[in-house]
CSV table of C-alpha atoms in Angstrom, one decimal:
chain,number,residue,atom,x,y,z
F,1,UNK,CA,210.4,-13.9,-35.5
F,2,UNK,CA,213.7,-14.5,-33.8
F,3,UNK,CA,213.1,-18.2,-33.7
F,4,UNK,CA,212.3,-18.2,-37.4
F,5,UNK,CA,215.5,-16.3,-38.3
F,6,UNK,CA,217.4,-18.7,-36.1
F,7,UNK,CA,216.2,-21.6,-38.3
F,8,UNK,CA,216.5,-19.8,-41.7
F,9,UNK,CA,220.0,-18.3,-41.4
F,10,UNK,CA,221.9,-21.6,-40.8
F,11,UNK,CA,220.2,-23.1,-43.8
F,12,UNK,CA,221.2,-20.2,-46.0
F,13,UNK,CA,224.8,-20.4,-44.7
F,14,UNK,CA,224.8,-24.2,-45.6
F,15,UNK,CA,223.6,-23.5,-49.2
F,16,UNK,CA,226.1,-20.7,-49.6
F,17,UNK,CA,228.9,-22.8,-48.4
F,18,UNK,CA,228.0,-25.7,-50.7
F,19,UNK,CA,227.8,-23.4,-53.8
F,20,UNK,CA,230.8,-21.3,-52.7
F,21,UNK,CA,228.8,-18.2,-52.6
F,22,UNK,CA,227.5,-18.7,-56.2
F,23,UNK,CA,223.8,-18.8,-57.2
F,24,UNK,CA,224.3,-22.0,-59.3
F,25,UNK,CA,225.8,-25.4,-58.9
F,26,UNK,CA,227.2,-26.1,-62.4
F,27,UNK,CA,227.8,-24.4,-65.7
F,28,UNK,CA,227.7,-25.4,-69.3
F,29,UNK,CA,226.6,-24.5,-72.8
F,30,UNK,CA,223.2,-24.8,-74.5
F,31,UNK,CA,222.8,-27.2,-77.3
F,32,UNK,CA,220.0,-28.8,-79.3
F,33,UNK,CA,219.2,-31.6,-81.8
F,34,UNK,CA,220.8,-30.7,-85.1
F,35,UNK,CA,220.2,-32.6,-88.3
F,36,UNK,CA,222.0,-32.4,-91.6
F,37,UNK,CA,219.6,-33.2,-94.4
F,38,UNK,CA,221.2,-34.8,-97.5
F,39,UNK,CA,220.0,-35.7,-101.0
F,40,UNK,CA,218.5,-39.2,-101.3
F,41,UNK,CA,218.3,-39.2,-105.1
F,42,UNK,CA,220.5,-38.0,-108.0
F,43,UNK,CA,219.3,-35.2,-110.2
F,44,UNK,CA,219.0,-31.5,-110.6
F,45,UNK,CA,217.4,-29.5,-107.9
F,46,UNK,CA,214.3,-28.1,-109.6
F,47,UNK,CA,213.2,-26.2,-106.5
F,48,UNK,CA,215.1,-25.4,-103.3
F,49,UNK,CA,213.6,-22.3,-101.8
F,50,UNK,CA,214.6,-22.3,-98.2
F,51,UNK,CA,217.0,-19.7,-96.6
F,52,UNK,CA,218.9,-19.7,-93.4
F,53,UNK,CA,216.7,-18.7,-90.4
F,54,UNK,CA,213.5,-20.2,-92.0
F,55,UNK,CA,211.2,-22.0,-89.6
F,56,UNK,CA,210.1,-25.3,-90.9
F,57,UNK,CA,207.4,-27.7,-89.8
F,58,UNK,CA,208.0,-31.5,-89.6
F,59,UNK,CA,207.5,-33.0,-93.1
F,60,UNK,CA,207.4,-29.7,-94.9
F,61,UNK,CA,208.7,-29.9,-98.5
F,62,UNK,CA,211.4,-27.4,-99.2
F,63,UNK,CA,212.9,-28.8,-102.5
F,64,UNK,CA,212.4,-31.2,-105.4
F,65,UNK,CA,215.0,-33.3,-107.3
F,66,UNK,CA,214.2,-33.9,-111.0
F,67,UNK,CA,211.6,-36.7,-111.2
F,68,UNK,CA,211.1,-37.0,-115.0
F,69,UNK,CA,212.9,-40.3,-115.7
F,70,UNK,CA,211.5,-42.0,-112.5
F,71,UNK,CA,207.9,-40.9,-113.4
F,72,UNK,CA,208.3,-42.3,-116.9
F,73,UNK,CA,209.6,-45.6,-115.4
F,74,UNK,CA,206.7,-45.8,-113.0
F,75,UNK,CA,204.3,-45.4,-115.9
F,76,UNK,CA,206.1,-48.0,-118.0
F,77,UNK,CA,206.0,-50.5,-115.1
F,78,UNK,CA,202.3,-49.8,-114.6
F,79,UNK,CA,201.6,-50.6,-118.2
F,80,UNK,CA,203.6,-53.8,-118.1
F,81,UNK,CA,201.7,-55.0,-115.1
F,82,UNK,CA,198.4,-54.3,-116.8
F,83,UNK,CA,199.7,-56.2,-119.9
F,84,UNK,CA,200.4,-59.3,-117.7
F,85,UNK,CA,197.0,-59.1,-116.1
F,86,UNK,CA,195.3,-59.1,-119.6
F,87,UNK,CA,197.2,-62.2,-120.6
F,88,UNK,CA,196.0,-64.3,-117.7
F,89,UNK,CA,193.7,-67.0,-119.1
F,90,UNK,CA,190.1,-67.4,-118.2
F,91,UNK,CA,190.4,-71.0,-117.1
F,92,UNK,CA,186.6,-71.7,-116.9
F,93,UNK,CA,186.0,-70.6,-120.4
F,94,UNK,CA,189.0,-72.5,-121.9
F,95,UNK,CA,188.0,-75.8,-120.3
F,96,UNK,CA,184.3,-75.4,-120.8
F,97,UNK,CA,184.3,-77.3,-124.2
F,98,UNK,CA,186.3,-80.2,-122.7
F,99,UNK,CA,184.1,-80.4,-119.7
F,100,UNK,CA,181.1,-80.5,-121.9
F,101,UNK,CA,182.6,-83.3,-124.0
F,102,UNK,CA,183.5,-85.2,-120.9
F,103,UNK,CA,179.9,-84.9,-119.5
F,104,UNK,CA,178.5,-86.2,-122.8
F,105,UNK,CA,181.0,-89.1,-122.8
F,106,UNK,CA,180.1,-90.0,-119.2
F,107,UNK,CA,176.4,-90.1,-120.1
F,108,UNK,CA,177.3,-92.4,-123.0
F,109,UNK,CA,179.3,-94.6,-120.7
F,110,UNK,CA,176.3,-94.9,-118.3
F,111,UNK,CA,174.0,-95.6,-121.2
F,112,UNK,CA,176.2,-98.4,-122.6
F,113,UNK,CA,176.5,-99.9,-119.1
F,114,UNK,CA,172.7,-100.1,-118.9
F,115,UNK,CA,172.5,-101.6,-122.4
F,116,UNK,CA,175.2,-104.2,-121.6
F,117,UNK,CA,173.3,-105.3,-118.5
F,118,UNK,CA,170.2,-105.7,-120.7
F,119,UNK,CA,172.2,-107.5,-123.3
F,120,UNK,CA,171.2,-104.8,-125.8
F,121,UNK,CA,174.9,-103.8,-126.6
F,122,UNK,CA,178.2,-105.6,-126.6
F,123,UNK,CA,181.1,-105.2,-124.2
F,124,UNK,CA,183.3,-103.6,-126.9
F,125,UNK,CA,181.0,-100.6,-127.2
F,126,UNK,CA,181.1,-100.1,-123.4
F,127,UNK,CA,184.9,-100.4,-123.4
F,128,UNK,CA,185.1,-97.8,-126.1
F,129,UNK,CA,182.9,-95.4,-124.1
F,130,UNK,CA,185.0,-95.9,-120.9
F,131,UNK,CA,188.2,-95.3,-122.9
F,132,UNK,CA,186.7,-92.1,-124.3
F,133,UNK,CA,185.9,-90.9,-120.8
F,134,UNK,CA,189.4,-91.6,-119.6
F,135,UNK,CA,191.0,-89.7,-122.5
F,136,UNK,CA,188.8,-86.7,-121.9
F,137,UNK,CA,189.6,-86.7,-118.2
F,138,UNK,CA,193.3,-86.8,-118.9
F,139,UNK,CA,192.9,-84.0,-121.4
F,140,UNK,CA,191.0,-81.9,-118.9
F,141,UNK,CA,193.7,-82.5,-116.2
F,142,UNK,CA,196.4,-81.5,-118.7
F,143,UNK,CA,194.5,-78.3,-119.6
F,144,UNK,CA,194.0,-77.4,-116.0
F,145,UNK,CA,197.7,-78.0,-115.2
F,146,UNK,CA,198.9,-76.0,-118.2
F,147,UNK,CA,196.5,-73.1,-117.6
F,148,UNK,CA,197.4,-73.0,-113.9
F,149,UNK,CA,201.1,-72.9,-114.6
F,150,UNK,CA,200.6,-70.1,-117.1
F,151,UNK,CA,198.5,-68.1,-114.7
F,152,UNK,CA,201.0,-68.7,-111.9
F,153,UNK,CA,203.8,-67.5,-114.1
F,154,UNK,CA,202.0,-64.3,-115.1
F,155,UNK,CA,201.0,-63.7,-111.5
F,156,UNK,CA,204.7,-63.9,-110.5
F,157,UNK,CA,205.7,-61.5,-113.3
F,158,UNK,CA,203.0,-59.1,-112.2
F,159,UNK,CA,204.2,-59.3,-108.6
F,160,UNK,CA,207.8,-58.7,-109.6
F,161,UNK,CA,206.7,-55.7,-111.8
F,162,UNK,CA,204.5,-54.3,-109.0
F,163,UNK,CA,207.4,-54.5,-106.5
F,164,UNK,CA,209.7,-52.8,-108.9
F,165,UNK,CA,207.1,-50.1,-109.5
F,166,UNK,CA,206.8,-49.6,-105.7
F,167,UNK,CA,210.5,-49.2,-105.5
F,168,UNK,CA,210.4,-46.5,-108.2
F,169,UNK,CA,207.5,-44.8,-106.4
F,170,UNK,CA,209.7,-44.8,-103.2
F,171,UNK,CA,212.5,-43.2,-105.2
F,172,UNK,CA,210.0,-40.6,-106.4
F,173,UNK,CA,209.0,-39.9,-102.8
F,174,UNK,CA,212.7,-39.4,-101.9
F,175,UNK,CA,213.0,-36.8,-104.6
F,176,UNK,CA,211.0,-34.5,-102.4
F,177,UNK,CA,213.3,-32.8,-99.9
F,178,UNK,CA,211.4,-32.4,-96.6
F,179,UNK,CA,212.2,-31.3,-93.1
F,180,UNK,CA,212.8,-34.2,-90.8
F,181,UNK,CA,211.7,-32.2,-87.7
F,182,UNK,CA,210.2,-28.9,-86.7
F,183,UNK,CA,212.9,-26.3,-86.3
F,184,UNK,CA,215.0,-23.6,-87.8
F,185,UNK,CA,217.4,-23.7,-90.8
F,186,UNK,CA,220.9,-23.1,-89.5
F,187,UNK,CA,222.9,-23.5,-92.8
F,188,UNK,CA,222.2,-24.0,-96.5
F,189,UNK,CA,224.7,-25.9,-98.6
F,190,UNK,CA,223.1,-26.1,-102.0
F,191,UNK,CA,221.3,-23.8,-104.4
F,192,UNK,CA,218.4,-24.4,-106.8
F,193,UNK,CA,219.6,-25.7,-110.2
F,194,UNK,CA,222.6,-27.6,-108.8
F,195,UNK,CA,223.1,-31.3,-109.4
F,196,UNK,CA,222.6,-33.4,-106.3
F,197,UNK,CA,223.8,-36.9,-105.6
F,198,UNK,CA,222.8,-39.2,-102.7
F,199,UNK,CA,224.6,-38.2,-99.6
F,200,UNK,CA,225.2,-34.5,-100.7
F,201,UNK,CA,224.4,-32.2,-97.7
F,202,UNK,CA,221.6,-29.8,-98.6
F,203,UNK,CA,220.9,-28.0,-95.4
F,204,UNK,CA,221.2,-28.2,-91.6
F,205,UNK,CA,218.4,-27.5,-89.2
F,206,UNK,CA,217.9,-27.6,-85.4
F,207,UNK,CA,215.0,-28.0,-83.0
F,208,UNK,CA,215.5,-24.7,-81.2
F,209,UNK,CA,212.2,-24.9,-79.3
F,210,UNK,CA,213.6,-27.8,-77.1
F,211,UNK,CA,217.1,-26.9,-75.8
F,212,UNK,CA,219.5,-28.8,-73.5
F,213,UNK,CA,222.0,-27.3,-71.1
F,214,UNK,CA,225.0,-29.7,-71.0
F,215,UNK,CA,226.6,-29.1,-67.6
F,216,UNK,CA,229.2,-31.0,-65.5
F,217,UNK,CA,228.9,-32.0,-61.9
F,218,UNK,CA,231.5,-33.4,-59.5
F,219,UNK,CA,231.3,-36.8,-57.8
F,220,UNK,CA,230.2,-35.0,-54.6
F,221,UNK,CA,227.3,-33.3,-56.5
F,222,UNK,CA,226.3,-36.5,-58.3
F,223,UNK,CA,224.5,-37.9,-55.3
F,224,UNK,CA,222.0,-35.0,-55.3
F,225,UNK,CA,221.2,-35.2,-59.0
F,226,UNK,CA,218.8,-37.7,-60.6
F,227,UNK,CA,217.1,-38.1,-64.0
F,228,UNK,CA,213.7,-36.4,-64.0
F,229,UNK,CA,214.7,-33.9,-61.3
F,230,UNK,CA,213.3,-30.4,-61.7
F,231,UNK,CA,216.0,-27.7,-61.6
F,232,UNK,CA,216.5,-24.0,-62.2
F,233,UNK,CA,218.4,-23.0,-65.3
F,234,UNK,CA,219.9,-19.6,-66.1
F,235,UNK,CA,220.9,-18.3,-69.5
F,236,UNK,CA,223.9,-16.1,-69.1
F,237,UNK,CA,224.1,-13.0,-71.4
F,238,UNK,CA,227.2,-11.6,-69.7
F,239,UNK,CA,227.6,-8.5,-67.5
F,240,UNK,CA,225.3,-10.1,-64.9
F,241,UNK,CA,222.4,-10.3,-67.3
F,242,UNK,CA,220.5,-13.7,-66.9
F,243,UNK,CA,217.2,-15.2,-67.7
F,244,UNK,CA,215.7,-17.9,-65.5
F,245,UNK,CA,214.0,-21.0,-66.9
F,246,UNK,CA,212.5,-24.2,-65.5
F,247,UNK,CA,214.5,-27.3,-66.5
F,248,UNK,CA,214.4,-31.1,-66.0
F,249,UNK,CA,217.4,-33.4,-65.8
F,250,UNK,CA,217.0,-35.7,-68.9
F,251,UNK,CA,220.4,-37.5,-68.9
F,252,UNK,CA,223.4,-38.3,-66.7
F,253,UNK,CA,226.6,-39.7,-68.1
F,254,UNK,CA,227.6,-43.2,-66.9
F,255,UNK,CA,231.3,-42.4,-67.3
F,256,UNK,CA,233.5,-39.8,-65.6
F,257,UNK,CA,235.7,-37.5,-67.7
F,258,UNK,CA,238.1,-34.7,-67.1
F,259,UNK,CA,236.4,-31.3,-66.8
F,260,UNK,CA,236.3,-29.6,-70.3
F,261,UNK,CA,238.6,-26.7,-70.6
F,262,UNK,CA,235.8,-24.3,-71.5
F,263,UNK,CA,233.9,-25.0,-68.3
F,264,UNK,CA,236.1,-24.4,-65.3
F,265,UNK,CA,239.4,-23.0,-64.2
F,266,UNK,CA,242.8,-24.6,-64.7
F,267,UNK,CA,242.8,-25.7,-61.0
F,268,UNK,CA,239.6,-27.6,-61.5
F,269,UNK,CA,240.4,-29.3,-64.8
F,270,UNK,CA,242.1,-32.2,-63.2
F,271,UNK,CA,238.9,-33.2,-61.4
F,272,UNK,CA,236.7,-36.0,-62.8
F,273,UNK,CA,233.2,-34.9,-63.5
F,274,UNK,CA,230.0,-36.3,-65.0
F,275,UNK,CA,228.1,-34.7,-67.8
F,276,UNK,CA,224.4,-34.0,-67.4
F,277,UNK,CA,221.8,-32.7,-69.8
F,278,UNK,CA,218.9,-30.5,-68.6
F,279,UNK,CA,216.0,-30.1,-71.0
F,280,UNK,CA,214.7,-26.5,-71.3
F,281,UNK,CA,211.8,-25.1,-73.3
F,282,UNK,CA,213.1,-22.1,-75.3
F,283,UNK,CA,211.2,-18.9,-75.4
F,284,UNK,CA,213.3,-17.6,-78.3
F,285,UNK,CA,216.1,-16.0,-76.2
F,286,UNK,CA,218.3,-19.0,-75.8
F,287,UNK,CA,220.8,-19.5,-78.5
F,288,UNK,CA,223.0,-22.6,-79.4
F,289,UNK,CA,226.4,-22.4,-77.7
F,290,UNK,CA,225.3,-19.8,-75.1
F,291,UNK,CA,226.7,-20.2,-71.6
F,292,UNK,CA,224.2,-21.3,-68.9
F,293,UNK,CA,224.1,-22.2,-65.3
F,294,UNK,CA,222.0,-24.7,-63.3
F,295,UNK,CA,220.9,-24.8,-59.7
F,296,UNK,CA,219.9,-28.2,-58.4
């Protein structure tokens, strides 16, 4: 037992000296990811039912901007696209008659070629048959070219109309006000019935389930801190009341800065320190802006 105490006591003295008798190595405040949600479309807020303190799930709809004009525009563009589709020519049907005439002319040409070889018809009759075939072939080529250009033009107009319709549908989607993350509503800036324009802040929310303690360490402490390191975090409620949490170092600043005035005493503010962020899972007791401590 004496040998064991002889080993433990020096270690405790070393830790106590390093921390100056404190149970922590650095202090800071708790923060989290906050997002201000703004309107993406102009119009009156037909519904906007959330209140401060509401818990929202990712993608949950909490409001709706008037969609009447956009919905009508989408219907109009859909009808226009269908109209272009109905105007596209049926190429095979429109050239069927010319192809039939050409086939008949080609048969006549072959027949006259046989008759001329047998001296049963003169060359003029064969020349006329060949000329008729050439005229019909040029006529068929011209029809195909014209019908293809017409079809291509209508297809281009349909594509442009469909793209415009997709843009309107995207605008309709943006009329729905949704939560960009899972969290709690911190502030509400608009009310149902008000007119919103793009960029108008509607509400602010935060992911309070995943908190961060932003603390500051000195250059001497920096060598014992690394990203991914497991640490112990304390939420400070004052009067010696604290709650202990498991934390993990998620970020270390690359640049030194002067110690923030809210963190340490006047004597220590001249020291250069590095900011670190420690990720902590919140059990509901940690609040944004609360003071905390960390032991590495």
